[in-house]
Coordinates of C-alpha atoms in Angstrom, one line a residue:
Chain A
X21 CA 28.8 -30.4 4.6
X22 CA 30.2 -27.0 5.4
X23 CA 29.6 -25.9 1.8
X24 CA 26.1 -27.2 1.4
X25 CA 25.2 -25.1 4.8
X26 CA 26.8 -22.2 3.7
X27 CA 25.2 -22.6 0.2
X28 CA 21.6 -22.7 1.5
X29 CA 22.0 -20.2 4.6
X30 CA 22.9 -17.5 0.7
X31 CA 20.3 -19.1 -1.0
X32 CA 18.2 -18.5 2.2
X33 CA 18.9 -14.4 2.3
X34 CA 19.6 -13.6 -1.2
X35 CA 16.5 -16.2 -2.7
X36 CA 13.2 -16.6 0.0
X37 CA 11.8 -13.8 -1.1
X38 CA 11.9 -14.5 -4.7
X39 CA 11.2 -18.5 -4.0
X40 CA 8.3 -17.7 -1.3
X41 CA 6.6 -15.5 -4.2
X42 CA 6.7 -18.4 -6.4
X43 CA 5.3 -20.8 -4.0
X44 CA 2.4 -18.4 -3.0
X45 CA 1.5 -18.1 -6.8
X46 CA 1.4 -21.8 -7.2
X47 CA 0.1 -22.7 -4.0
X48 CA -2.4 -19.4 -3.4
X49 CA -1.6 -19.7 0.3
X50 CA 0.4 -17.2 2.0
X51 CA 0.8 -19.6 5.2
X52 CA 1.0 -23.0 3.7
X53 CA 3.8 -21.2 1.1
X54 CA 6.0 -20.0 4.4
X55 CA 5.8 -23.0 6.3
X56 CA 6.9 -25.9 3.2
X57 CA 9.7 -23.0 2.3
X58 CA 10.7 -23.5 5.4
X59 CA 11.2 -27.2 5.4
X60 CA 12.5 -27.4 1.8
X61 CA 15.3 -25.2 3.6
X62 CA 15.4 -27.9 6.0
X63 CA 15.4 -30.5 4.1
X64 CA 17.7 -29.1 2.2
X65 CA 20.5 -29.1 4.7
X66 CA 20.7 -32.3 5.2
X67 CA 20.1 -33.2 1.6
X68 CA 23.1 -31.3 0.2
X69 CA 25.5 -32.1 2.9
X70 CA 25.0 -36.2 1.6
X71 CA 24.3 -36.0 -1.8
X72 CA 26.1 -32.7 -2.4
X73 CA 24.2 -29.6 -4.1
X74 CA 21.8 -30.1 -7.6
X75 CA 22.4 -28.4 -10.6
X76 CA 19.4 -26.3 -9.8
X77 CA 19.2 -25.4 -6.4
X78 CA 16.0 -23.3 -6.6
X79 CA 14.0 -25.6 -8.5
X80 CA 14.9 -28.0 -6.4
X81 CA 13.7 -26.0 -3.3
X82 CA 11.0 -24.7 -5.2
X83 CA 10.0 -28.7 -6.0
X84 CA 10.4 -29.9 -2.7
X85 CA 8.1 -27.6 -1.2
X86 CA 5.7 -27.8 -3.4
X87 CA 5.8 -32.0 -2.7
X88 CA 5.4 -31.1 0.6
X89 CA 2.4 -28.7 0.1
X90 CA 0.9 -31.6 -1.8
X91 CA 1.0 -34.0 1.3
X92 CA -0.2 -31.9 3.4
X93 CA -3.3 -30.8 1.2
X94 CA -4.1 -34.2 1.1
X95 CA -4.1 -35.0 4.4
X96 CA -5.9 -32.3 5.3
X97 CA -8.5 -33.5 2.3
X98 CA -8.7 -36.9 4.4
X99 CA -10.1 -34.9 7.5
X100 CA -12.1 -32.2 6.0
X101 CA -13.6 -32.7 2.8
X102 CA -12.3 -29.2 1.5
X103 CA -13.2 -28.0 -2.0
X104 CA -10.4 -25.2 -1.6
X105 CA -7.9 -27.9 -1.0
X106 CA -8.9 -30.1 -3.6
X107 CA -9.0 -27.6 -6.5
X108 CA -5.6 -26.5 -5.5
X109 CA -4.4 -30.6 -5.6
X110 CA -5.9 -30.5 -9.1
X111 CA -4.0 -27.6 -10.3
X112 CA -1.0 -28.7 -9.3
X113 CA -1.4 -31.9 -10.8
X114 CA 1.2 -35.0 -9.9
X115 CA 3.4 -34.7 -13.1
X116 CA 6.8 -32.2 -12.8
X117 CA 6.7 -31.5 -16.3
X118 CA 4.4 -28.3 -15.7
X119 CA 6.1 -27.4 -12.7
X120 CA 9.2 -27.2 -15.0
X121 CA 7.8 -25.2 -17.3
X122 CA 6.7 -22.6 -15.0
X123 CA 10.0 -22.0 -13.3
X124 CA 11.0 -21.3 -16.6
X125 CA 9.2 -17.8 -15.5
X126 CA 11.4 -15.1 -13.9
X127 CA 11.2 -14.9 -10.5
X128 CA 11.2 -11.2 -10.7
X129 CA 7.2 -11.5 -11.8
X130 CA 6.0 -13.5 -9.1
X131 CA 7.4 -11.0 -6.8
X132 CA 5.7 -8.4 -8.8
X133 CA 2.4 -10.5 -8.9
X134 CA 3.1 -10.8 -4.9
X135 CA 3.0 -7.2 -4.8
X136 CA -0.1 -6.3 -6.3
X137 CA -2.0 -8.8 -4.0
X138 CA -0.1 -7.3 -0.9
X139 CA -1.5 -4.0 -1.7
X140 CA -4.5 -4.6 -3.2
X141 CA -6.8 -2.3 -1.8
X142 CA -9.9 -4.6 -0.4
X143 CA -6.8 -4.5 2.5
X144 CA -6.5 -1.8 4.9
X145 CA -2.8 0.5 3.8
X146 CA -1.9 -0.6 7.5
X147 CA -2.0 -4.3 6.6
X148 CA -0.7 -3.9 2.5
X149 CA 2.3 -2.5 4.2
X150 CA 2.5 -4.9 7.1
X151 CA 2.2 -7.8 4.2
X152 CA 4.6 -6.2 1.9
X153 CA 7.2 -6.3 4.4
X154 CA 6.6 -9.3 5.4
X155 CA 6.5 -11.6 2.5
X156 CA 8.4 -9.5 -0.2
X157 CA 11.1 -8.1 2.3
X158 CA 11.1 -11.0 4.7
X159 CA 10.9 -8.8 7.6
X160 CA 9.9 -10.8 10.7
X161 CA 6.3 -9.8 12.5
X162 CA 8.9 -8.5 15.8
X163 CA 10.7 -6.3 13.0
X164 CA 7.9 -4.7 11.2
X165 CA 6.0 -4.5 14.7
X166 CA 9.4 -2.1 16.1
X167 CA 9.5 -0.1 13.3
X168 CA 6.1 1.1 12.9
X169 CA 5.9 1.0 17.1
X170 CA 3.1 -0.8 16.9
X171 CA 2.2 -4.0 19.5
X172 CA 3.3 -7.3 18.2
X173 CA -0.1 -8.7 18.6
X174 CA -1.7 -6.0 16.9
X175 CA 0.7 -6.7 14.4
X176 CA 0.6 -10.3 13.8
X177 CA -3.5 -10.2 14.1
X178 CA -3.3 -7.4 11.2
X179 CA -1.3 -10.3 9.1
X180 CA -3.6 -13.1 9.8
X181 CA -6.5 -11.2 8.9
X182 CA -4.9 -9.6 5.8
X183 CA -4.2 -13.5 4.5
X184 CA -7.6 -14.3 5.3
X185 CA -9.3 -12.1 3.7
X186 CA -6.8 -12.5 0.7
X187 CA -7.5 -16.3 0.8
X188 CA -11.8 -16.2 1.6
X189 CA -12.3 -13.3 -1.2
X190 CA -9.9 -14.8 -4.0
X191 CA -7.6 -11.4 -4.1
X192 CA -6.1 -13.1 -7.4
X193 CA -2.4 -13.2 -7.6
X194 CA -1.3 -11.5 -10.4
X195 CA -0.6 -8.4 -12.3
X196 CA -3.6 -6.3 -12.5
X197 CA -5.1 -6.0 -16.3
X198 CA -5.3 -3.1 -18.5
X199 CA -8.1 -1.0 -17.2
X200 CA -7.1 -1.8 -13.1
X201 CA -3.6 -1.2 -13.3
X202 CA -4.0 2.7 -12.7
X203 CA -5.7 2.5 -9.8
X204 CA -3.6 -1.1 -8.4
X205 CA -0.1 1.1 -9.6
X206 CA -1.3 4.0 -7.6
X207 CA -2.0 1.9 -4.8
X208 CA 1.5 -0.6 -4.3
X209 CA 3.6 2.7 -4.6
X210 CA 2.1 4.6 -2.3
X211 CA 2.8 1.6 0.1
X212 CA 6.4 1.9 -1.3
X213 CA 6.4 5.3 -0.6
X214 CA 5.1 4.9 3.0
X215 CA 7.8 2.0 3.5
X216 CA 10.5 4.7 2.5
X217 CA 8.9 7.3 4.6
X218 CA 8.9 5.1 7.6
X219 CA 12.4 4.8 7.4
X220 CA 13.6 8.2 6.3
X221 CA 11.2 10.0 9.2
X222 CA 9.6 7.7 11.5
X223 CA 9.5 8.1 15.5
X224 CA 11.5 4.8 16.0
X225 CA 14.9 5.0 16.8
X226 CA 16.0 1.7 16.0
X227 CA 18.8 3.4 13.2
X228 CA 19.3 -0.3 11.5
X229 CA 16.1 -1.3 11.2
X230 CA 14.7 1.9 9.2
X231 CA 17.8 1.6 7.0
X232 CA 16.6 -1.5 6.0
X233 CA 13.0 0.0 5.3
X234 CA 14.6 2.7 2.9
X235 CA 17.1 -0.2 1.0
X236 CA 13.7 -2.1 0.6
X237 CA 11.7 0.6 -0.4
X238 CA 14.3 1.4 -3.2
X239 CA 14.5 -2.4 -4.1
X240 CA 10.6 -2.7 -4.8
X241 CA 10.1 0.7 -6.6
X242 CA 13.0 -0.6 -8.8
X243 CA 11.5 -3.8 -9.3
X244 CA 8.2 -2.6 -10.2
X245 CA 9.6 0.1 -12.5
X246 CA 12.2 -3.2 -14.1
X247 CA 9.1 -4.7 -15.4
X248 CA 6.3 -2.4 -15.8
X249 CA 8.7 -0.5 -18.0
X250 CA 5.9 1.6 -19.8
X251 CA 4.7 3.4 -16.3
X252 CA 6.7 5.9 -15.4
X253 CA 5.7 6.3 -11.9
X254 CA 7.3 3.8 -10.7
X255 CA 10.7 5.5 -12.0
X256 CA 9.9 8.5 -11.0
X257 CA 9.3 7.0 -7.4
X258 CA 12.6 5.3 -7.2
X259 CA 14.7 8.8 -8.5
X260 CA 12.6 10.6 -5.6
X261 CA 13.7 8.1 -2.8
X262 CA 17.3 8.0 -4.3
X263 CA 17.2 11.6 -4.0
X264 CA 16.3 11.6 -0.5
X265 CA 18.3 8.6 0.2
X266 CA 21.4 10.6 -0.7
X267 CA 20.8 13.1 1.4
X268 CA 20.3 10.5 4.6
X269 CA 23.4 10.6 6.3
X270 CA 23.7 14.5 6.2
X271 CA 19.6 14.4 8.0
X272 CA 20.7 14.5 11.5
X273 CA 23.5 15.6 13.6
X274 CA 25.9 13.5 16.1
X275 CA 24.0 14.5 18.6
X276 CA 20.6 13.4 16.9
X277 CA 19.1 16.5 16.2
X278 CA 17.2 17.0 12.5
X279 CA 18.8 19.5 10.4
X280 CA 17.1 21.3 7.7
X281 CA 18.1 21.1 4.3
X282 CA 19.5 24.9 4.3
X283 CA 21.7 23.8 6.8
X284 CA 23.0 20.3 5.5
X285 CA 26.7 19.4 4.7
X286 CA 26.2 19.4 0.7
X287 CA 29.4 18.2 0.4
X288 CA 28.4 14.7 2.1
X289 CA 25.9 14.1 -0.1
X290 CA 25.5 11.3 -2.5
X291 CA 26.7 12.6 -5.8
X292 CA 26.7 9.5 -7.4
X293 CA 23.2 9.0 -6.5
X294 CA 22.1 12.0 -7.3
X295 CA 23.7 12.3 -11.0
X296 CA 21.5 8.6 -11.5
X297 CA 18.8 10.3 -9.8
X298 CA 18.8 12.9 -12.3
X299 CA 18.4 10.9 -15.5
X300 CA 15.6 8.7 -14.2
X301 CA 13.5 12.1 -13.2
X302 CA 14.8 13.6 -16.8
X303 CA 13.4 10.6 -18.8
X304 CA 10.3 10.2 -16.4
X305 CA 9.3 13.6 -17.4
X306 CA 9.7 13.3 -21.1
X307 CA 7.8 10.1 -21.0
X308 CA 5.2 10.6 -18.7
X309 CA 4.5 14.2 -18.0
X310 CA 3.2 15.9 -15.4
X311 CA 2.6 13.0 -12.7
X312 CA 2.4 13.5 -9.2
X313 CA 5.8 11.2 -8.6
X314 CA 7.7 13.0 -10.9
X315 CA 6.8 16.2 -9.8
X316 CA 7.6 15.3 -6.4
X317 CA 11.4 14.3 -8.1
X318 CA 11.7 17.3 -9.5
X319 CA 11.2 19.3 -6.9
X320 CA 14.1 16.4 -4.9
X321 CA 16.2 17.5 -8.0
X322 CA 16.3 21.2 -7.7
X323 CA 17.4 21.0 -4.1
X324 CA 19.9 18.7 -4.9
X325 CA 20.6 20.3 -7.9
X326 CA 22.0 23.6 -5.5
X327 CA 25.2 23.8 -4.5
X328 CA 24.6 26.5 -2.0
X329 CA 21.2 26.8 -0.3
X330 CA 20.9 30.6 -1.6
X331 CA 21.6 29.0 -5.4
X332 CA 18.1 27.0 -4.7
X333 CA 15.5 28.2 -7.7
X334 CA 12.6 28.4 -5.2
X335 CA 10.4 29.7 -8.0
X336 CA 10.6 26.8 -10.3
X337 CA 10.1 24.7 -6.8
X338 CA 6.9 27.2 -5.3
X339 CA 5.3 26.8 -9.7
X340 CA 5.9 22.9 -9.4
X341 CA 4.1 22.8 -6.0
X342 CA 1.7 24.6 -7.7
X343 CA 1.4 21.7 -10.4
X344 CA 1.4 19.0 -7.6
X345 CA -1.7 21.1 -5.8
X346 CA -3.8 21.1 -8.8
X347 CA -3.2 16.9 -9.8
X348 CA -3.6 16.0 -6.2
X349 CA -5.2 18.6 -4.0
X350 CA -4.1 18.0 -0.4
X351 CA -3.0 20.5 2.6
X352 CA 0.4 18.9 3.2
X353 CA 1.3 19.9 -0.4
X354 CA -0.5 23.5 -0.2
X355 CA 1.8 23.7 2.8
X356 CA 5.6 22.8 1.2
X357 CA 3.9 25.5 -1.5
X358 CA 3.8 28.2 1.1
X359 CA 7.1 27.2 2.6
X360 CA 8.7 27.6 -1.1
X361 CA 6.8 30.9 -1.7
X362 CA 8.1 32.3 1.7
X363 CA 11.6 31.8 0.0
X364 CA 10.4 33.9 -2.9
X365 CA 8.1 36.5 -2.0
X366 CA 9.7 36.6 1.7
X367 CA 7.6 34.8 4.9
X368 CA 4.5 37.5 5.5
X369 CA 2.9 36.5 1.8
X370 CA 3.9 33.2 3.1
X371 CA 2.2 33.4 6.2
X372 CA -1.3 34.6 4.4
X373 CA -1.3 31.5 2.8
X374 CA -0.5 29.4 5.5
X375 CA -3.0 31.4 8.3
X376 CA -5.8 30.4 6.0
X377 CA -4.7 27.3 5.3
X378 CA -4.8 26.7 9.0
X379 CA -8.5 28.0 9.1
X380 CA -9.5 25.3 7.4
X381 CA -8.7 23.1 10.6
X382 CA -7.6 19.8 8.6
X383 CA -4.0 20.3 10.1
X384 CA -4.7 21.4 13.2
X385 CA -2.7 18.9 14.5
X386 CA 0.0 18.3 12.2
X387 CA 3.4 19.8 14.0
X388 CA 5.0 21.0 10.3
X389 CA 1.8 23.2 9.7
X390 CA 3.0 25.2 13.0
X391 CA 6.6 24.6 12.5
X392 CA 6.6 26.4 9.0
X393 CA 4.3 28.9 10.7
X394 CA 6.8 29.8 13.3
X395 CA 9.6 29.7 11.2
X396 CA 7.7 32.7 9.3
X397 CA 7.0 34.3 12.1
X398 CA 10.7 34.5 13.1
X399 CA 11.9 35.1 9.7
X400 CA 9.3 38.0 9.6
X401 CA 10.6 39.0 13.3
X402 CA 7.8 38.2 14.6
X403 CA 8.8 36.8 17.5
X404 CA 6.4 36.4 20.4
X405 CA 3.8 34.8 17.6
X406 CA 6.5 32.7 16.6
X407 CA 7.4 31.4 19.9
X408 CA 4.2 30.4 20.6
X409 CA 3.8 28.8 17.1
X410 CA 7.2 26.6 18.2
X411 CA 5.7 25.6 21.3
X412 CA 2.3 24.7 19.5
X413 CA 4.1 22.4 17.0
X414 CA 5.6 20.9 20.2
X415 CA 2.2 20.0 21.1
X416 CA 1.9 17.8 18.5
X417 CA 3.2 14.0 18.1
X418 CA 6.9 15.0 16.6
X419 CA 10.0 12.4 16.7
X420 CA 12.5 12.7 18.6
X421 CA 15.2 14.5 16.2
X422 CA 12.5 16.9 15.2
X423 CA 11.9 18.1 18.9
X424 CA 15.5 18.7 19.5
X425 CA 15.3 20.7 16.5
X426 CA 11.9 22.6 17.5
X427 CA 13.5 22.9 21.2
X428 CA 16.6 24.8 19.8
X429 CA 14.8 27.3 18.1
X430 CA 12.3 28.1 20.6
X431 CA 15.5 28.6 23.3
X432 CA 17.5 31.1 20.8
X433 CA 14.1 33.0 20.7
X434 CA 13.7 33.7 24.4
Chain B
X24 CA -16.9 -18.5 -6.3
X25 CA -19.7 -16.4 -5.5
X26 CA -20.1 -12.7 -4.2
X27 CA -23.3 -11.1 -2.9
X28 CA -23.3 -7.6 -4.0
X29 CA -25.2 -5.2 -1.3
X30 CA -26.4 -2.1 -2.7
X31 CA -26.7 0.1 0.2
X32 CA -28.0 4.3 -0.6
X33 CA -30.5 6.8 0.8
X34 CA -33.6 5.3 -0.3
X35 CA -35.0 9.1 0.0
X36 CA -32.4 9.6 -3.0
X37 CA -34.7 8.4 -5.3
X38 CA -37.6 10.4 -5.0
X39 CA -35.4 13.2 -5.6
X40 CA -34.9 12.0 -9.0
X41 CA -37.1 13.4 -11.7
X42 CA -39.4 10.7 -13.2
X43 CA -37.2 10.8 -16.7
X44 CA -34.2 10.5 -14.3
X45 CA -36.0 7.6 -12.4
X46 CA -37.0 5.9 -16.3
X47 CA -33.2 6.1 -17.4
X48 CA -31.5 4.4 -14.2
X49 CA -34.6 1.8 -14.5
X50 CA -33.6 1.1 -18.0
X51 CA -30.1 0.9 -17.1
X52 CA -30.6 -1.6 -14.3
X53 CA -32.8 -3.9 -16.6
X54 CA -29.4 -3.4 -19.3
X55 CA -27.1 -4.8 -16.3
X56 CA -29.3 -7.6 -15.4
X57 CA -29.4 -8.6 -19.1
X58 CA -25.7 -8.2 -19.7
X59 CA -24.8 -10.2 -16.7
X60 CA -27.4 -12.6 -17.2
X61 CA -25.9 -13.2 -20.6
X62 CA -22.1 -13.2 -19.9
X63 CA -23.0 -15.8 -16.8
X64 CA -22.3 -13.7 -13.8
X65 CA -26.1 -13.2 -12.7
X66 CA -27.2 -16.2 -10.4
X67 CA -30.1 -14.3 -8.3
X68 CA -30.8 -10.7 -7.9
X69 CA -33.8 -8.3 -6.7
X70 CA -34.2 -4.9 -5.7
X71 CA -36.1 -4.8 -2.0
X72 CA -39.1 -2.4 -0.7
X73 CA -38.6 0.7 1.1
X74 CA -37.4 0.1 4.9
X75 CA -40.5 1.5 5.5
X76 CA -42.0 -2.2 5.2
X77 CA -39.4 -3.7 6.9
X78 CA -39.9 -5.4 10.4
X79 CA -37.5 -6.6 12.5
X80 CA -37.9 -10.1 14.3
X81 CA -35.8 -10.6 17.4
X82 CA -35.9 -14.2 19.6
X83 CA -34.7 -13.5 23.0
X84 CA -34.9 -16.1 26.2
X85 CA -37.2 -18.2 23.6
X86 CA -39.8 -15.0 23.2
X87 CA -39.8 -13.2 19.9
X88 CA -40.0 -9.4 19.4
X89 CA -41.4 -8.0 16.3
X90 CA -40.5 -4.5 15.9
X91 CA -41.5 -2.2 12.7
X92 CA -38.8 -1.0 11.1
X93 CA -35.1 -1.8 10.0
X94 CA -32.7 -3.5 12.4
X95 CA -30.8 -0.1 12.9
X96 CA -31.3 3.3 11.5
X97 CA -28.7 4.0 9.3
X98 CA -28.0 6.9 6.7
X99 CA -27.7 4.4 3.9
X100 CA -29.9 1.1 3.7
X101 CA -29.8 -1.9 1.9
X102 CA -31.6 -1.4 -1.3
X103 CA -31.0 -4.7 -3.7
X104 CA -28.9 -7.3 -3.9
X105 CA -26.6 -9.6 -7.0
X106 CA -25.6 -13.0 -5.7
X107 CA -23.3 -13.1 -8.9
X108 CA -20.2 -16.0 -10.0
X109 CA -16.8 -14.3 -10.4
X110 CA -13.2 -16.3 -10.8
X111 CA -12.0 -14.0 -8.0
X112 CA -12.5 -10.5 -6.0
X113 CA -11.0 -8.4 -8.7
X114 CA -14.0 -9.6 -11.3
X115 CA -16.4 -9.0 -8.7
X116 CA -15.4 -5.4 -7.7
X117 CA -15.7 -4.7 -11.4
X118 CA -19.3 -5.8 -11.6
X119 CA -20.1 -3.8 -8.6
X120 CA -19.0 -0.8 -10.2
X121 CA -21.5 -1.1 -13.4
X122 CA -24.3 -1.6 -11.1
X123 CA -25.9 2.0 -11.5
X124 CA -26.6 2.8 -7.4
X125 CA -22.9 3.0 -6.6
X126 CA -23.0 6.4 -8.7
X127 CA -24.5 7.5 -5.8
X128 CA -24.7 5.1 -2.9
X129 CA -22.2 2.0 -2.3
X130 CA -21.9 -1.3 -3.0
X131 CA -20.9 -3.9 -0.5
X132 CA -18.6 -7.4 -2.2
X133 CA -19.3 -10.1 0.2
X134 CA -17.9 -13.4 -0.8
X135 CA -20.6 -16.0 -0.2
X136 CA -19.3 -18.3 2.6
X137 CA -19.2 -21.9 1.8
X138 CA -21.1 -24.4 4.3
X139 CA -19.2 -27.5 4.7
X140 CA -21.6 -30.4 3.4

C-alpha cells in the first residue's frame, strides 16, 4: 500500500505535466483534462494499493481519465444537447485500440503542442504566461499569482478567460505548420523568456518561488529546442538563460543588495554551465546566424567569457548591440548599447547617446535609462547631475535589491 | 466552425486611392471571394455603404430613437464582412490576412456563437 502511494505521489510530480498535456490534446478541454487527471490520481491510489501497480502506469492513468471524461461528456449530453460535447464523444470513440496507438506518441510532443496553444497570440502575453505556468509547469493559480504580485482573483479570472477563449475560438492544439511557425516560435519564447526574467529580476521576494520560474524557464526552452531541432532560437534561448542562470547566486549580496556584473565573485560562477553554455551559442551561430537570441548569448558569453571585469571585449559587446539594434529596434537595447560604448569610448560619448535617447521620452520611466545615466555622470565626475539622475531612477518602480543598490551610490556621492 | 471576419478601416482611405489603385484592390477582392468560394471557406460576404448612410435605431422605455449616423464615431469603421467555415482559429486568422483591407485597416476574427436549438 505504502508503495503504491509512494509510486503515484512520483508519478504525480515527475508525470502531470506530461499526462495533463496528453489529456488536453485528446480531450481539447483544459478544465475537463485537470479535473479527470485528478481523479485518475485518485483512483489510482486505491487501485494500486489492492491490485498492486500495472505494467504501464501512465497509460493506465492516462486511460482512466479519459473513461472518466467520457462519462461525464455524456451526462452532460443528457442535459444539454451539446454539439461540442458530442463531437468530442465521437472522436474518442468507445474502442482502446486507438487510444493505444496514440500513447505510443512521446509525451514530450503533447507538451510541445500544449505550448503553442498556451502562447498563441489571440491570448493576451499576460494570460500565455499565466497558462504556461500553469498547465505545463503545474504552478498553482496562488503560486503564479505571488510571483508576478498580481491578485489571486485577477489571476484566476485571467485563466478562465484564457481557456475560454482557447475552447469558443478553436485555438487548435498542435504544432504550428510551416509558414506560422515563425511568428508562433517567436511568440512561446518570448513567454519563456519573460518566465526566466520573472525569476532572475522580478520585484517579489519570495527566493523559492522565482527559482522555480528560472528551472522552468530552462526546462521549456530545452524542450522546445529537443524537438524543434532545426530552429535555433530556441537553443540560443536556453544557452542565454544558462548563462545568466550561472551567474544567479553571485546577483545579490547577504545582505540583499544587487551587485553589478563588474563587481561579481567570478570565481562562484557556474563554470560548468557556462562551458555547455558556450557550445550551444557556438553551434547556434553557425546554424542560424544573426538572430536576435543568439545575439543576446553572445553578448551572455563575452561577459562570462572574462575572467577579470577589465579583460571584458566591450567592443565586440557595443558592435553586437549594434547588430541586435538593427534586427529588433527597441530603446532598452539602444540603451545596454550605450552602456557598452561608455566602456569603450569612456561615459561622455556615452552620455550623448543616452541624453537623446532620453529625448525621445519612450523611457521616461524606466529606472535603468536614469541609472546608466547617472552612472555616466559619476564616471564622467559629474557629480551633482549624477546625483540627481540616482534619485530620478529612484523614482521609478525598482525592486528591492536594485534600490539598495541605487541608495548606496547616491550616499557615497553626497 | 464559423468566423465572421470584420473589416474595420478609414473609409476616407479609399478616396485617397487613385482610381487604377481603387481598380486593382477591386479586382483583388473579387480574386478572394472566388478563391474562397472555391476552396469552401466562403459562406456569406458583402462589402457595406459608407457610414454616411448609416442610422442608428435605439429602443428605450419601449420608445425608439432613430439617430443618423453610426452607433459611435470611431477612427476606423466597419467596412464588409466574411461569415467563412474554418476547422479552427489558426485557419481563420490566415484568411483574414489575404483579405486585401487588412494592408491597411484591420480585420476583426469573431467566432460565430452557436445558439442552443
Amino acid at each position: 500500500m505504502d508503495n503504491a502511494r509512494a509510486r503515484v505521489e512520483r508519478l504525480f510530480r515527475e508525470q502531470a505535466g506530461g499526462i495533463q498535456a496528453t489529456l488536453i490534446r485528446l480531450l481539447g478541454d483544459f478544465d475537463l483534462a485537470g479535473e479527470v487527471m485528478q481523479e485518475a490520481f485518485v483512483a489510482a491510489l486505491s487501485f494500486w494499493g489492492e491490485r498492486g501497480v500495472p505494467d504501464k502506469p501512465r497509460n493506465w492513468l492516462i486511460t482512466t481519465a479519459r473513461n472518466r471524461a467520457i462519462d461525464r461528456l455524456r451526462q452532460r449530453r443528457r442535459f444539454l444537447a451539446s454539439d461540442a460535447s458530442a463531437s468530442v464523444l465521437a472522436e474518442l470513440g468507445d474502442g482502446d485500440a486507438e487510444i493505444e496507438l496514440e500513447l505510443g506518441q512521446p509525451i514530450a510532443d503533447d507538451q510541445l503542442r500544449l505550448i503553442f496553444t498556451c502562447c498563441h497570440p489571440a491570448l493576451t502575453v499576460e494570460s500565455q504566461i499565466a497558462l504556461t505556468l500553469h498547465t505545463l509547469c503545474g504552478l498553482t493559480s496562488e503560486q503564479i499569482a505571488r510571483a508576478f504580485l498580481v491578485p489571486l482573483p485577477t489571476l484566476a479570472q485571467r485563466l478562465v478567460r484564457a481557456k475560454k477563449k482557447i475552447r469558443d475560438t478553436r485555438i487548435p492544439y498542435r504544432v504550428p505548420p510551416p509558414e506560422l511557425l515563425p511568428e508562433r516560435l517567436e511568440s512561446v519564447l518570448a513567454v519563456i523568456y519573460l518566465v526566466f526574467n520573472e525569476g532572475y529580476l522580478s520585484a517579489s521576494d519570495d527566493g523559492p518561488i522565482r527559482a522555480e520560474l528560472c528551472s522552468e524557464a530552462i526546462r521549456l526552452a530545452r524542450l522546445v529546442g529537443d524537438l524543434l531541432p532545426t530552429e535555433t532560437e530556441p537553443r540560443a534561448l536556453l544557452a542565454l538563460m544558462l548563462l545568466h542562470d550561472a551567474r544567479r547566486s553571485t546577483r545579490l549580496s547577504t545582505s540583499g543588495e544587487l551587485i553589478l556584473l563588474g563587481d561579481q565573485d567570478r570565481t562562484r560562477w557556474d563554470r560548468q554551465r557556462i562551458e555547455a553554455a558556450l557550445t550551444i551559442v557556438e553551434d547556434a551561430l553557425k546554424r542560424g546566424g544573426a538572430r536576435p537570441f543568439a545575439i543576446q548569448a553572445a553578448i551572455a558569453a563575452l561577459h562570462a567569457q572574462a575572467p577579470r571585469p577589465q579583460d571584458t571585449d566591450w567592443r565586440q559587446i557595443a558592435a553586437l548591440y549594434g547588430v541586435l539594434v538593427r534586427l529588433h529596434a527597441s530603446p532598452v537595447i539602444e540603451l545596454n548599447r550605450a552602456a557598452a560604448i561608455s566602456m569603450v569610448d569612456g561615459p561622455e560619448a556615452a552620455l550623448q547617446l543616452i541624453d537623446s535617447l532620453a529625448a525621445r521620452g519612450e523611457l521616461a520611466n524606466y529606472h535603468l535609462l536614469h541609472a546608466t545615466r547617472a552612472d555616466c555622470l559619476r564616471r564622467a565626475g559629474r557629480n551633482d547631475e549624477a546625483r540627481a539622475a540616482y534619485q530620478r531612477a529612484l523614482e521609478c518602480e525598482v525592486s528591492d535589491a536594485e534600490r539598495r543598490f541605487l541608495e548606496r551610490r547616491l550616499a557615497e556621492l553626497s | 466552425m464559423q468566423y465572421m471576419l470584420l473589416i474595420y478601416g478609414d473609409e476616407k482611405q479609399w478616396l485617397k486611392f487613385s482610381e487604377s489603385e481603387q481598380g486593382a484592390i477591386f479586382g483583388e477582392y473579387m480574386r478572394f471571394t472566388q478563391e474562397i468560394v472555391k476552396s469552401g471557406h466562403f459562406k456569406a460576404g458583402d462589402p457595406l455603404d459608407d457610414t454616411t448612410a448609416a442610422t442608428t435605431v435605439r429602443v428605450r422605455n419601449g420608445k425608439s430613437l432613430t439617430t443618423d449616423g453610426p452607433f459611435a464615431e470611431t477612427k476606423e469603421q466597419l467596412g464588409g464582412y466574411y461569415i467563412v467555415e474554418a476547422p479552427n482559429l489558426d485557419e481563420a486568422l490566415k484568411l483574414a490576412a489575404r483579405i486585401p483591407s487588412a494592408r491597411w485597416g484591420s480585420i476583426e476574427v469573431r467566432p460565430i456563437a452557436k445558439v442552443p436549438a
